[in-house]
PDB file of C-alpha atoms in Angstrom:
ATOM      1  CA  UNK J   1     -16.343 -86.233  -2.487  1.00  0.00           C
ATOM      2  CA  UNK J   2     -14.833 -87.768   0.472  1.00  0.00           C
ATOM      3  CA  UNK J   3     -16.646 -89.107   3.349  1.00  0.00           C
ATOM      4  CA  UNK J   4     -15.971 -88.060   6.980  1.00  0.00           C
ATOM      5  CA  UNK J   5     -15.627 -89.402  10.525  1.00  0.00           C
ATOM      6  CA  UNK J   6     -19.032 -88.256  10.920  1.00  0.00           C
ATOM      7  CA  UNK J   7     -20.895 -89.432   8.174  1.00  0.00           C
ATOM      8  CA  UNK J   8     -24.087 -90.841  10.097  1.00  0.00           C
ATOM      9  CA  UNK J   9     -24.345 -87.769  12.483  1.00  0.00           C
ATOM     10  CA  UNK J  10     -23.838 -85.153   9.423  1.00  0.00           C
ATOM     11  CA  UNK J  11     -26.646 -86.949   6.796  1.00  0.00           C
ATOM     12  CA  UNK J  12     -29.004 -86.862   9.197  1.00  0.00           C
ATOM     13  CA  UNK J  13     -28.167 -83.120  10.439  1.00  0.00           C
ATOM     14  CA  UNK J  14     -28.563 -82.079   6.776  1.00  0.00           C
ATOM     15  CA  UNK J  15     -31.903 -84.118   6.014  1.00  0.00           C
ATOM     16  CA  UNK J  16     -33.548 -82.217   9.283  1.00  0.00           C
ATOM     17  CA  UNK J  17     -31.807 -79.051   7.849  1.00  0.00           C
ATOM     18  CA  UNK J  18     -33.743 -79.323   4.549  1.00  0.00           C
ATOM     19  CA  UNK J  19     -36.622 -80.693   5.380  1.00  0.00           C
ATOM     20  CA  UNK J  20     -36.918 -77.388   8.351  1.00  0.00           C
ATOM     21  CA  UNK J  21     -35.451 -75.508   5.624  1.00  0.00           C
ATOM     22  CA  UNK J  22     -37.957 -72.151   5.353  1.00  0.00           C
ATOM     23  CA  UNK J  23     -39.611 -70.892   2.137  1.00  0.00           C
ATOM     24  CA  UNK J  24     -37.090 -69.093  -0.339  1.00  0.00           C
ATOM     25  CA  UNK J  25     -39.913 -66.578  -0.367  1.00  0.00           C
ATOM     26  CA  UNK J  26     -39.037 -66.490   4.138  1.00  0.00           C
ATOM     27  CA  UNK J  27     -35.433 -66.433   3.168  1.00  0.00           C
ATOM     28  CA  UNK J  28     -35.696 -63.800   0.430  1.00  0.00           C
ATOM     29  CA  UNK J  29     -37.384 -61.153   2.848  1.00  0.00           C
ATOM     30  CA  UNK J  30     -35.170 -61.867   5.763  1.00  0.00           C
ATOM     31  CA  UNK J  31     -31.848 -61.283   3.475  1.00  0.00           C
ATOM     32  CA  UNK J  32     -33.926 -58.029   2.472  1.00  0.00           C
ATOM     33  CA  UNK J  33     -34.573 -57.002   6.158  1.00  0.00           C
ATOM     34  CA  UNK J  34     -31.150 -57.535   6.787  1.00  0.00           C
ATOM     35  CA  UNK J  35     -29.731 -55.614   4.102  1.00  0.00           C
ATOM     36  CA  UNK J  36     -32.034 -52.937   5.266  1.00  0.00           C
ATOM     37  CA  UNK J  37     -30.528 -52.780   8.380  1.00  0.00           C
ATOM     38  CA  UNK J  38     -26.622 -53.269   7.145  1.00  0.00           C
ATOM     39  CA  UNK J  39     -26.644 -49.386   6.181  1.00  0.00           C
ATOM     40  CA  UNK J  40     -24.697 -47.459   9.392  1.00  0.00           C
ATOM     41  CA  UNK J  41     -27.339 -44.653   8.706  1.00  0.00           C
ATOM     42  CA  UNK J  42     -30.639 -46.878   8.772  1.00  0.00           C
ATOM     43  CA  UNK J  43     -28.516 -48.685  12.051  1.00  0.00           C
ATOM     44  CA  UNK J  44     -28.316 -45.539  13.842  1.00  0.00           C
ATOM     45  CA  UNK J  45     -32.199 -44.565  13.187  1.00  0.00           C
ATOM     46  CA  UNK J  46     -33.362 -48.076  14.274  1.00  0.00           C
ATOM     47  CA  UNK J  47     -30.834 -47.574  17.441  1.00  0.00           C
ATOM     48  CA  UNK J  48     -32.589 -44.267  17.985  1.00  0.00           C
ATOM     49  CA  UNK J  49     -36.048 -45.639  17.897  1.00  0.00           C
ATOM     50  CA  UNK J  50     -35.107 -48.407  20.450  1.00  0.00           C
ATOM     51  CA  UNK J  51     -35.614 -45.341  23.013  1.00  0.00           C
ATOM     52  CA  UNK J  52     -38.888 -45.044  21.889  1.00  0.00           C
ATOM     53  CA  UNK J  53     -41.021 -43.698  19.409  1.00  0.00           C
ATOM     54  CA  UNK J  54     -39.269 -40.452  17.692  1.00  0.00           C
ATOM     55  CA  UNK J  55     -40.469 -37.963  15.180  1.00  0.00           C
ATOM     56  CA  UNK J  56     -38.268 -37.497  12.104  1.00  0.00           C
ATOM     57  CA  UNK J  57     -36.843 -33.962  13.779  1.00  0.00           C
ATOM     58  CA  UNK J  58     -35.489 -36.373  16.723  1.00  0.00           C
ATOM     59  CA  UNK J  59     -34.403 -38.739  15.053  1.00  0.00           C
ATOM     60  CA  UNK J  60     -32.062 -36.642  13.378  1.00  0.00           C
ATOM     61  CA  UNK J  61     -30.928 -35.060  17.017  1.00  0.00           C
ATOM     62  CA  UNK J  62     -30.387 -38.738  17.569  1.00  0.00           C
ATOM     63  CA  UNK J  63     -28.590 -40.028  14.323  1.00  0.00           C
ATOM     64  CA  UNK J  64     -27.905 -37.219  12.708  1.00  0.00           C
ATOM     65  CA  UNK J  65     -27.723 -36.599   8.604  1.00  0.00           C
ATOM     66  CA  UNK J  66     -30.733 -34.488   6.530  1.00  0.00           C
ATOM     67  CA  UNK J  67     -33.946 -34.442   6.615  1.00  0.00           C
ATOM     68  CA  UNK J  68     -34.775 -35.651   3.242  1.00  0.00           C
ATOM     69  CA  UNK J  69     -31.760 -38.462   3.699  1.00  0.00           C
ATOM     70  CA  UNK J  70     -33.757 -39.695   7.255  1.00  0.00           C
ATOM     71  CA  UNK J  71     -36.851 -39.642   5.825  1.00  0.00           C
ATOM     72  CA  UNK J  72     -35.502 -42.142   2.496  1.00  0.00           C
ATOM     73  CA  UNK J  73     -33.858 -44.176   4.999  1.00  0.00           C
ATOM     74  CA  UNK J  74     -37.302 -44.013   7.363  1.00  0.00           C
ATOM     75  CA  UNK J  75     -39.320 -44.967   3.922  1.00  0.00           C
ATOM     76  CA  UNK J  76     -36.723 -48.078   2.913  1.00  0.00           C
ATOM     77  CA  UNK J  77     -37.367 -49.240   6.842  1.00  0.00           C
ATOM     78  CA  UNK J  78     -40.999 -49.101   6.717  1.00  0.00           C
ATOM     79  CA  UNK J  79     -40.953 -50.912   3.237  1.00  0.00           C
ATOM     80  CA  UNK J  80     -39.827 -53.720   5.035  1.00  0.00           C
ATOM     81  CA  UNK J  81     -41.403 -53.992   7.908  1.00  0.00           C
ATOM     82  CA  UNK J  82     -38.090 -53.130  10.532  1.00  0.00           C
ATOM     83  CA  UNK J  83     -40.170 -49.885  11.026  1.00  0.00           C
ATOM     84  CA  UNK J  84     -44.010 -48.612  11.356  1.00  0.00           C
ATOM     85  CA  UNK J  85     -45.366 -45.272  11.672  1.00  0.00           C
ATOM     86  CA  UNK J  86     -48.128 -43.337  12.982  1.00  0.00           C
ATOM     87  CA  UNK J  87     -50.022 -39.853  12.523  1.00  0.00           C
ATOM     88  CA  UNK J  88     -49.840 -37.570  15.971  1.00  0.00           C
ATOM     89  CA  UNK J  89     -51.581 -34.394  14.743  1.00  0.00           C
ATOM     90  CA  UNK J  90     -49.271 -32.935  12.040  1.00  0.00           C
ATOM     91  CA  UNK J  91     -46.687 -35.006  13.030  1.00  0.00           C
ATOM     92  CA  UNK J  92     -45.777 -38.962  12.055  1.00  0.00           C
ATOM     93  CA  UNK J  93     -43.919 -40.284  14.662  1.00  0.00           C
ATOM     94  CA  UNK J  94     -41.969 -43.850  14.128  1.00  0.00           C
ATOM     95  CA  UNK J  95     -41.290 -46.833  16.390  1.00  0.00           C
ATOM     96  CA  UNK J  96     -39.984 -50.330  15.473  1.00  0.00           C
ATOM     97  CA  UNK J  97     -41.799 -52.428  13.975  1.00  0.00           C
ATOM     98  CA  UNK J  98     -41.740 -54.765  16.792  1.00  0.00           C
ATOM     99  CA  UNK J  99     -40.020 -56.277  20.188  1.00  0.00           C
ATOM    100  CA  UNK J 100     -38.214 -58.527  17.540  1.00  0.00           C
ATOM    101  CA  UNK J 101     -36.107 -56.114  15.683  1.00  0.00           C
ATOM    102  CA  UNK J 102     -34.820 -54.388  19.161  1.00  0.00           C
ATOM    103  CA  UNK J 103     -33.788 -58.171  19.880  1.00  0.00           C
ATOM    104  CA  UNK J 104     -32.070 -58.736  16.857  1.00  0.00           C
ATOM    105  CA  UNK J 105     -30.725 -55.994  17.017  1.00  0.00           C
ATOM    106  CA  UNK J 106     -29.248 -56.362  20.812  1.00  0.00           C
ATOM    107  CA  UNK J 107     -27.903 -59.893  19.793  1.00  0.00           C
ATOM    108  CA  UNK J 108     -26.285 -58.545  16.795  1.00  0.00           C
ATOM    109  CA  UNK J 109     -24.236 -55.888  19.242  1.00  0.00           C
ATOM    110  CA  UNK J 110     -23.794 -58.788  21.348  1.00  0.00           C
ATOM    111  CA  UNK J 111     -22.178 -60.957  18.389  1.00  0.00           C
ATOM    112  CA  UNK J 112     -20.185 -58.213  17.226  1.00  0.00           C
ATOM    113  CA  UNK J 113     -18.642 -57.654  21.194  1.00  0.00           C
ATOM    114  CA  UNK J 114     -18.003 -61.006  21.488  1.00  0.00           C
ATOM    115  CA  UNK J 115     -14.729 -62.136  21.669  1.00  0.00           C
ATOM    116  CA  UNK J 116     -14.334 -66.138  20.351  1.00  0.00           C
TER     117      UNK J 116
END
């Protein structure tokens, strides 16, 4: 492999870069929370529930689909951890998880606007 103009700078970037390097456990559930939220269906509920907290009927006012397809797509969300929910009565109402998935998710529309 050739060398480059860089060589110092780069080595020492990629030594810091391992040794900060997170857990492949870290790394295997953000690739799985990510996935999670790739689906345009799960995208739309979490986009919903950035309003606030919504019960699976308005949700689907919201984002639209079944009832059965929301509530797999709620279930894969809570599984990891992008969304939790509580009992109101008879009701279970959802909410994100927490302030960090409304700000990934606001970068991510920020990224994807962007224009290089």
């Amino acid at each position: 492999m050739e060398s480059c103009n860089h060589e110092g700078e780069h080595r020492i970037a990629a030594e810091q870069a391992k040794v900060l390097m997170p857990s492949e456990e870290s790394i295997e559930r953000v690739c799985a929370a990510f996935k999670a939220i790739s689906e345009p269906s799960r995208l739309k509920i979490l986009l919903a529930l950035r309003q606030g907290e919504l019960c699976v009927y308005h949700i689907l006012q919201a984002a639209g689909g079944t009832q059965s397809g929301v509530s797999h797509q709620l279930r894969i969300l809570r599984d990891n951890r992008i969304v939790k929910a509580r009992r109101d009565g008879q009701n279970i109402v959802y909410s994100l998880a927490d302030e960090h998935v409304a700000s990934v998710l606001e970068l991510a529309f920020e990224h994807g606007n962007c224009r290089f």
